[in-house]
mmCIF file of C-alpha atoms in Angstrom:
data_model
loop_
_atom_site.group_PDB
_atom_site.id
_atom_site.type_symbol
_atom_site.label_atom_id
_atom_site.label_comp_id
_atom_site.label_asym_id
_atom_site.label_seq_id
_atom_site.Cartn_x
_atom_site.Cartn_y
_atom_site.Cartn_z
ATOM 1 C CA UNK Z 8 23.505 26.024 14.099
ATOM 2 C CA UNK Z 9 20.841 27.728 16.478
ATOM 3 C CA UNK Z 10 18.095 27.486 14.219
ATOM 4 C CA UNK Z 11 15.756 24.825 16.565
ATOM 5 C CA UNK Z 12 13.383 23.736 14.570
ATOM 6 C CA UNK Z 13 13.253 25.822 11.720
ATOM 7 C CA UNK Z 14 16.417 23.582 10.344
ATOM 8 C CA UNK Z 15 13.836 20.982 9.794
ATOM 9 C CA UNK Z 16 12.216 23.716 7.093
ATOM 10 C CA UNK Z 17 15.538 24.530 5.800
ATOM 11 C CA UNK Z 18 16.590 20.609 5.133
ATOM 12 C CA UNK Z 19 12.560 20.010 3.388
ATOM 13 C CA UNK Z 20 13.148 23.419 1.250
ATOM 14 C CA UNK Z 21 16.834 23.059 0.327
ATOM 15 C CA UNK Z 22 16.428 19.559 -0.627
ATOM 16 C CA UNK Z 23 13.526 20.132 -3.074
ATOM 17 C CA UNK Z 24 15.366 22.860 -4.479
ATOM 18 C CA UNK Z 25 18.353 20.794 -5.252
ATOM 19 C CA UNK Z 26 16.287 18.145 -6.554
ATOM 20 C CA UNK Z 27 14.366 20.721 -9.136
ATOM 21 C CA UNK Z 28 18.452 21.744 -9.790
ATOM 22 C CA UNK Z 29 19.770 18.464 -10.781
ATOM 23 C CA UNK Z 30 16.424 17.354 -12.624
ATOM 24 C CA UNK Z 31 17.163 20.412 -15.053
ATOM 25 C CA UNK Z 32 20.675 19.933 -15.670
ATOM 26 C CA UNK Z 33 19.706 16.183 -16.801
ATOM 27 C CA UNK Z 34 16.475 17.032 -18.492
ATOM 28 C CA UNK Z 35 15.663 19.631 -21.377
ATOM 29 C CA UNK Z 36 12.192 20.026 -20.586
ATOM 30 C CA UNK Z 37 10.605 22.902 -19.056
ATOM 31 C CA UNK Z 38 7.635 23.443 -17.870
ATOM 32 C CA UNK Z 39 5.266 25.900 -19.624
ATOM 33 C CA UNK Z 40 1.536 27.518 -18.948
ATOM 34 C CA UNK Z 41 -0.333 25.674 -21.935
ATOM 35 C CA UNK Z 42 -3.249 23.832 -20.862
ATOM 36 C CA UNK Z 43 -4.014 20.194 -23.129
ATOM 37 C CA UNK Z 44 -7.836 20.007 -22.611
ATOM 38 C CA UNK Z 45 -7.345 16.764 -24.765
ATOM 39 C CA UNK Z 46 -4.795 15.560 -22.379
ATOM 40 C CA UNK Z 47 -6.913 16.153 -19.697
ATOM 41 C CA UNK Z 48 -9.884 14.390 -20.896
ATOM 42 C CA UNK Z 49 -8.072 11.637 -22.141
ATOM 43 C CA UNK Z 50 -6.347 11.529 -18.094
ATOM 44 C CA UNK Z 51 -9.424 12.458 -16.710
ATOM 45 C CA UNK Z 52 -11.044 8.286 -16.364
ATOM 46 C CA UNK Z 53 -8.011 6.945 -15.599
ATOM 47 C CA UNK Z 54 -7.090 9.792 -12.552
ATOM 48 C CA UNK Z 55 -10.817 9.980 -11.324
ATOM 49 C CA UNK Z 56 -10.999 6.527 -10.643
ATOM 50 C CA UNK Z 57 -7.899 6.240 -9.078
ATOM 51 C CA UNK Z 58 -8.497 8.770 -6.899
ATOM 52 C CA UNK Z 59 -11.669 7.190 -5.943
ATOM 53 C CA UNK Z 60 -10.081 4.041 -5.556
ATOM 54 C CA UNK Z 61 -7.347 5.220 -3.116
ATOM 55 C CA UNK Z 62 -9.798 7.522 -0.921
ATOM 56 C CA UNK Z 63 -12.172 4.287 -0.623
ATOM 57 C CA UNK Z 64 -9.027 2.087 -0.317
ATOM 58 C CA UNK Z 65 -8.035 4.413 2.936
ATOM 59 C CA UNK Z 66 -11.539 4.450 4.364
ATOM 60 C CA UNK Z 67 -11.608 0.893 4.153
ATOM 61 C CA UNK Z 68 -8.241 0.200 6.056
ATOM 62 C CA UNK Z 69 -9.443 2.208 8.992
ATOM 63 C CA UNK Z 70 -12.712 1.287 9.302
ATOM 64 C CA UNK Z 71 -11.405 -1.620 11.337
ATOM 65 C CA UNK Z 72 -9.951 1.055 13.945
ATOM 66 C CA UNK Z 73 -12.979 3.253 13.782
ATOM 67 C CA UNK Z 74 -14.965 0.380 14.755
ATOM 68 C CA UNK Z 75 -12.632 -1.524 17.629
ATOM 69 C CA UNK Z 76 -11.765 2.126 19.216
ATOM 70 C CA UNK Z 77 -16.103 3.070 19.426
ATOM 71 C CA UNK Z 78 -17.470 -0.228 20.405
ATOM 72 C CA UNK Z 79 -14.541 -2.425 22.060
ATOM 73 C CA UNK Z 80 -12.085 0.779 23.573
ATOM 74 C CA UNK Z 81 -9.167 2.249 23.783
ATOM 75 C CA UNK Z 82 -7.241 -0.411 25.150
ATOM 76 C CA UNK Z 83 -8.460 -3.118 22.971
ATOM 77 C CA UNK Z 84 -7.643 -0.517 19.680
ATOM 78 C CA UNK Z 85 -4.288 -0.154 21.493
ATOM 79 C CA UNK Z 86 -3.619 -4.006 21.335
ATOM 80 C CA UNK Z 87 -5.200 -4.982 17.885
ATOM 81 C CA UNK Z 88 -3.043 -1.952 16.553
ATOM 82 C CA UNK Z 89 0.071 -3.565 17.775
ATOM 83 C CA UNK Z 90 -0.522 -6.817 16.492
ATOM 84 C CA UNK Z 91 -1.834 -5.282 13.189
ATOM 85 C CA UNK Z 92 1.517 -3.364 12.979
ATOM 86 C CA UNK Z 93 3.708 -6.412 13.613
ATOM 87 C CA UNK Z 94 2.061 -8.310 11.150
ATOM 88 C CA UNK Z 95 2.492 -5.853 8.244
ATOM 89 C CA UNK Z 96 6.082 -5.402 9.561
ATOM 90 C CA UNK Z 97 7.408 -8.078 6.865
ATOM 91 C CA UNK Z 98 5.325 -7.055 4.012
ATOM 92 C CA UNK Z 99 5.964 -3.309 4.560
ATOM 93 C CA UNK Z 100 9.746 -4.542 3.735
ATOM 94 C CA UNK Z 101 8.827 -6.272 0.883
ATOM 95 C CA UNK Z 102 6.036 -5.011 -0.709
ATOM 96 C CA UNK Z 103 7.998 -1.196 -0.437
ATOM 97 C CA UNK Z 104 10.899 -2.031 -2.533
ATOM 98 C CA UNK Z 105 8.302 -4.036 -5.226
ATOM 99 C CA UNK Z 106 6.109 -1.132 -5.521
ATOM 100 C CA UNK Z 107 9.019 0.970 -6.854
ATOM 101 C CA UNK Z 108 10.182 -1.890 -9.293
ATOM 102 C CA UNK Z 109 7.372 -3.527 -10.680
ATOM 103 C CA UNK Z 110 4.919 -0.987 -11.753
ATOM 104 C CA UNK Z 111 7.288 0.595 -14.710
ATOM 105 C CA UNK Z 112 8.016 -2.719 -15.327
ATOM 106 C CA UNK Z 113 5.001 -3.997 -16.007
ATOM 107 C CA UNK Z 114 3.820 -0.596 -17.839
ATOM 108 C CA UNK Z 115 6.674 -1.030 -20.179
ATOM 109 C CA UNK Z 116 5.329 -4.696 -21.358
ATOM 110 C CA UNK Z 117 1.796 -3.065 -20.959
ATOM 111 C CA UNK Z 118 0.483 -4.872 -24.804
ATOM 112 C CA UNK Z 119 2.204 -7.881 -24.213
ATOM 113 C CA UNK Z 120 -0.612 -9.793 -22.481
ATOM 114 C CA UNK Z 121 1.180 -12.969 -21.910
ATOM 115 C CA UNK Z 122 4.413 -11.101 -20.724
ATOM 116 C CA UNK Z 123 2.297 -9.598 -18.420
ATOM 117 C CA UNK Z 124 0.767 -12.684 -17.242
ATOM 118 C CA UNK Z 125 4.001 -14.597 -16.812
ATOM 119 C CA UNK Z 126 6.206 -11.660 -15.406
ATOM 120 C CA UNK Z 127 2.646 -11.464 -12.681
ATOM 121 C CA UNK Z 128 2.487 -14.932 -12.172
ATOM 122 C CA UNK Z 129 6.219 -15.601 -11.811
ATOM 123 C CA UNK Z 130 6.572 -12.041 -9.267
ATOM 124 C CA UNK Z 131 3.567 -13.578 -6.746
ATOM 125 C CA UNK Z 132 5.509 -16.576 -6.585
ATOM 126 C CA UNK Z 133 8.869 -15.096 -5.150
ATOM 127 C CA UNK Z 134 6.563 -12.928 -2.762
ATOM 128 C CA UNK Z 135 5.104 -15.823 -1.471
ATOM 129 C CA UNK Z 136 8.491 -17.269 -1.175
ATOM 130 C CA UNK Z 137 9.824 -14.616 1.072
ATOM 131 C CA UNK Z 138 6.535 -13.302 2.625
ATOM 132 C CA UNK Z 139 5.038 -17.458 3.645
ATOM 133 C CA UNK Z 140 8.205 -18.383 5.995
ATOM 134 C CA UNK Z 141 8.065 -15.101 6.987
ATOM 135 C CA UNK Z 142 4.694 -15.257 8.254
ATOM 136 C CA UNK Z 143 4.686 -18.372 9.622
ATOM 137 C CA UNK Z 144 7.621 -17.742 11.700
ATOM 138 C CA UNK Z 145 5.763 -15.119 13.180
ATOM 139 C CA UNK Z 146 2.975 -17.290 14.299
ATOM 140 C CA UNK Z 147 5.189 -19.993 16.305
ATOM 141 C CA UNK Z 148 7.448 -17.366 18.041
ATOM 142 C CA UNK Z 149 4.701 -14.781 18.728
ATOM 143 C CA UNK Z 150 4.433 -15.712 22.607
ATOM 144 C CA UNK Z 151 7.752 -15.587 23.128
ATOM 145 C CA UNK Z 152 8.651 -12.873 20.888
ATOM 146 C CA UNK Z 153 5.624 -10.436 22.497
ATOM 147 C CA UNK Z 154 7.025 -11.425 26.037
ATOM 148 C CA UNK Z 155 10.836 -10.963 25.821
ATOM 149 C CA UNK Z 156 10.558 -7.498 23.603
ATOM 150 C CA UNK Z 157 7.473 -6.027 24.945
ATOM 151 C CA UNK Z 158 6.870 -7.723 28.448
ATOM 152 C CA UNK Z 159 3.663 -9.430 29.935
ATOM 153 C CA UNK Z 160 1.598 -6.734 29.641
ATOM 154 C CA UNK Z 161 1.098 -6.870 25.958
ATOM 155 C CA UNK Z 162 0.358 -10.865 26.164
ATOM 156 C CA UNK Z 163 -2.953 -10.304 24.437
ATOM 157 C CA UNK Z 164 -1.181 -9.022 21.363
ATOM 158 C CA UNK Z 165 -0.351 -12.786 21.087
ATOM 159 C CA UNK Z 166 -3.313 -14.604 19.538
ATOM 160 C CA UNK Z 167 -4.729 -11.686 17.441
ATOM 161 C CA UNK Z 168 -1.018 -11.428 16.019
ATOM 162 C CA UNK Z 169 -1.115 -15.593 15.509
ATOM 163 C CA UNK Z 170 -4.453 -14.766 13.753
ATOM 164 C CA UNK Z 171 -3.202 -11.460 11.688
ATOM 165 C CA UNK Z 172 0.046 -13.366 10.438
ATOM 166 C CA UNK Z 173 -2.613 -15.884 8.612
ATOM 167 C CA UNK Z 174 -4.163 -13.161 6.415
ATOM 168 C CA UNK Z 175 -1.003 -11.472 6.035
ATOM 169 C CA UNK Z 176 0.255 -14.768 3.834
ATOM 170 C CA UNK Z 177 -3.410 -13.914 1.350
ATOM 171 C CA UNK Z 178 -3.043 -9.754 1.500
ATOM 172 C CA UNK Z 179 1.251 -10.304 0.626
ATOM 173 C CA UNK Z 180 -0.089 -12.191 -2.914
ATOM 174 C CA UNK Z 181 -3.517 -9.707 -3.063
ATOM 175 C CA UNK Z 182 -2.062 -6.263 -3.181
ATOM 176 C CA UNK Z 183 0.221 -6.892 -6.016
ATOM 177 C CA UNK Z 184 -2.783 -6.687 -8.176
ATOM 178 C CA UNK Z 185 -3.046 -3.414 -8.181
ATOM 179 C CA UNK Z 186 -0.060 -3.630 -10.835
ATOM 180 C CA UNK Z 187 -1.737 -4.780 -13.708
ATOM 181 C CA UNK Z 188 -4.797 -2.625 -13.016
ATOM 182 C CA UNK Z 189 -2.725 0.696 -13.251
ATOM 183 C CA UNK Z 190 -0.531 -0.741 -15.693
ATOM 184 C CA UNK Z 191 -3.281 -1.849 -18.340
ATOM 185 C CA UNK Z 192 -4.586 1.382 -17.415
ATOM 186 C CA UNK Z 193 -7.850 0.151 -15.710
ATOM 187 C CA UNK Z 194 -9.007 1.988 -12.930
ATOM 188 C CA UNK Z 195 -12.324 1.915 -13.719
ATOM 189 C CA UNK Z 196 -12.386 -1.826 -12.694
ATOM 190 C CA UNK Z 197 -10.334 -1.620 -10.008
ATOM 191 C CA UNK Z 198 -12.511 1.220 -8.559
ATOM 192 C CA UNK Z 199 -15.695 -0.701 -8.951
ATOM 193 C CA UNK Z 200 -13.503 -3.561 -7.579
ATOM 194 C CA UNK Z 201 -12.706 -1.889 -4.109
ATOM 195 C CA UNK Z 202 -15.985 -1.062 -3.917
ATOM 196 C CA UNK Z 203 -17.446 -4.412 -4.142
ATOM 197 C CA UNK Z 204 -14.733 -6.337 -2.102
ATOM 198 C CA UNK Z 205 -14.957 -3.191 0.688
ATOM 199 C CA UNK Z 206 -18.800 -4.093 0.933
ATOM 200 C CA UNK Z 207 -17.535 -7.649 1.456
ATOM 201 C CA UNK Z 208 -14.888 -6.761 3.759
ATOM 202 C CA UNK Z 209 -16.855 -4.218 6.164
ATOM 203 C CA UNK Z 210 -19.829 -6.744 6.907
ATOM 204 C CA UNK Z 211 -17.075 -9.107 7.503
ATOM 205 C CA UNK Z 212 -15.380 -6.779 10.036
ATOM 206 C CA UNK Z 213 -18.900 -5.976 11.585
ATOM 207 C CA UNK Z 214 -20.287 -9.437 12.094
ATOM 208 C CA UNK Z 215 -16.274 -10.768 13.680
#
């Protein structure tokens, strides 16, 4: 229509709008200036540590790339990246939809430990069902997968990629406990969690 890029604005704006729209002609609810200092406190442990959590959580899955990009280069960043990316390809595909699903889920059957622990239990395994083969497949065909879509000059993508798919099998059952953590409502140990495993992790990263 001639608008360039501001048509980018319009479709962002006009699509929250309509979105605020529909959610009031389903809902009753409005929202209203009153302030529940109660509320807040009571929101304040569980938010806190999450936040903490998450900002940690992001520090933590770049501190890799910090490292590679100051003391290895550019070009090695450029070629772990790749492989790193093609590893979490699979899980990306599976772990996205999940996330969606199983957190209400398991909120809903929140005080029914052994629910919990079944539903848990019985989820990991299907993941590991779908995320294993997937995986593994990875690892035989890297070389000539790396060759035939992304040509010889990316052939050192191939054993860090063999070596990435191998911890992508552990992180595709790991990350799913972040579930009952914000389901039971425990940040606080999940917080003090990240904290302790990112120690763990960072020396690992360091001394490899």
């Amino acid at each position: 229509g001639g608008f360039g890029v501001w048509s980018l604005v319009v479709n962002s704006l006009s699509s929250a709008v309509l979105q605020v729209v529909i959610m009031w002609q389903l809902s009753k609810w409005r929202p209203r200036f009153v302030i529940d200092f109660e509320a807040l406190k009571e929101m304040f442990g569980f938010s806190f540590n999450l936040f903490g959590s998450r900002a940690f959580n992001y520090w933590l899955n770049n501190i890799d790339n910090l490292l590679i990009g100051k003391y290895i280069g550019s070009f090695s960043l450029g070629i772990y990246n790749r492989a790193f990316g093609l590893m979490l390809l699979p899980l990306q595909q599976i772990m996205g939809i999940l996330n969606r699903v199983m957190l209400p889920a398991f909120s809903i059957i929140q005080s029914d430990r052994a629910k919990v622990r079944k539903v848990y239990l019985r989820s990991n395994r299907a993941i590991a069902l779908l995320s294993f083969p997937m995986s593994i497949g990875m690892l035989v065909v890297a070389r000539p997968f790396i060759l035939t879509i992304y040509g010889q000059q990316w052939a050192e993508v191939i054993p860090i990629l063999q070596v990435l798919c191998l911890s992508g099998m552990i992180r595709s059952v790991t990350t799913t406990i972040g579930w009952i953590y914000l389901s039971q409502g425990r940040t606080d140990i999940m917080f003090r969690w990240e904290l302790f495993s990112g120690a763990v992790i960072v020396a690992a990263i360091i001394v490899g």
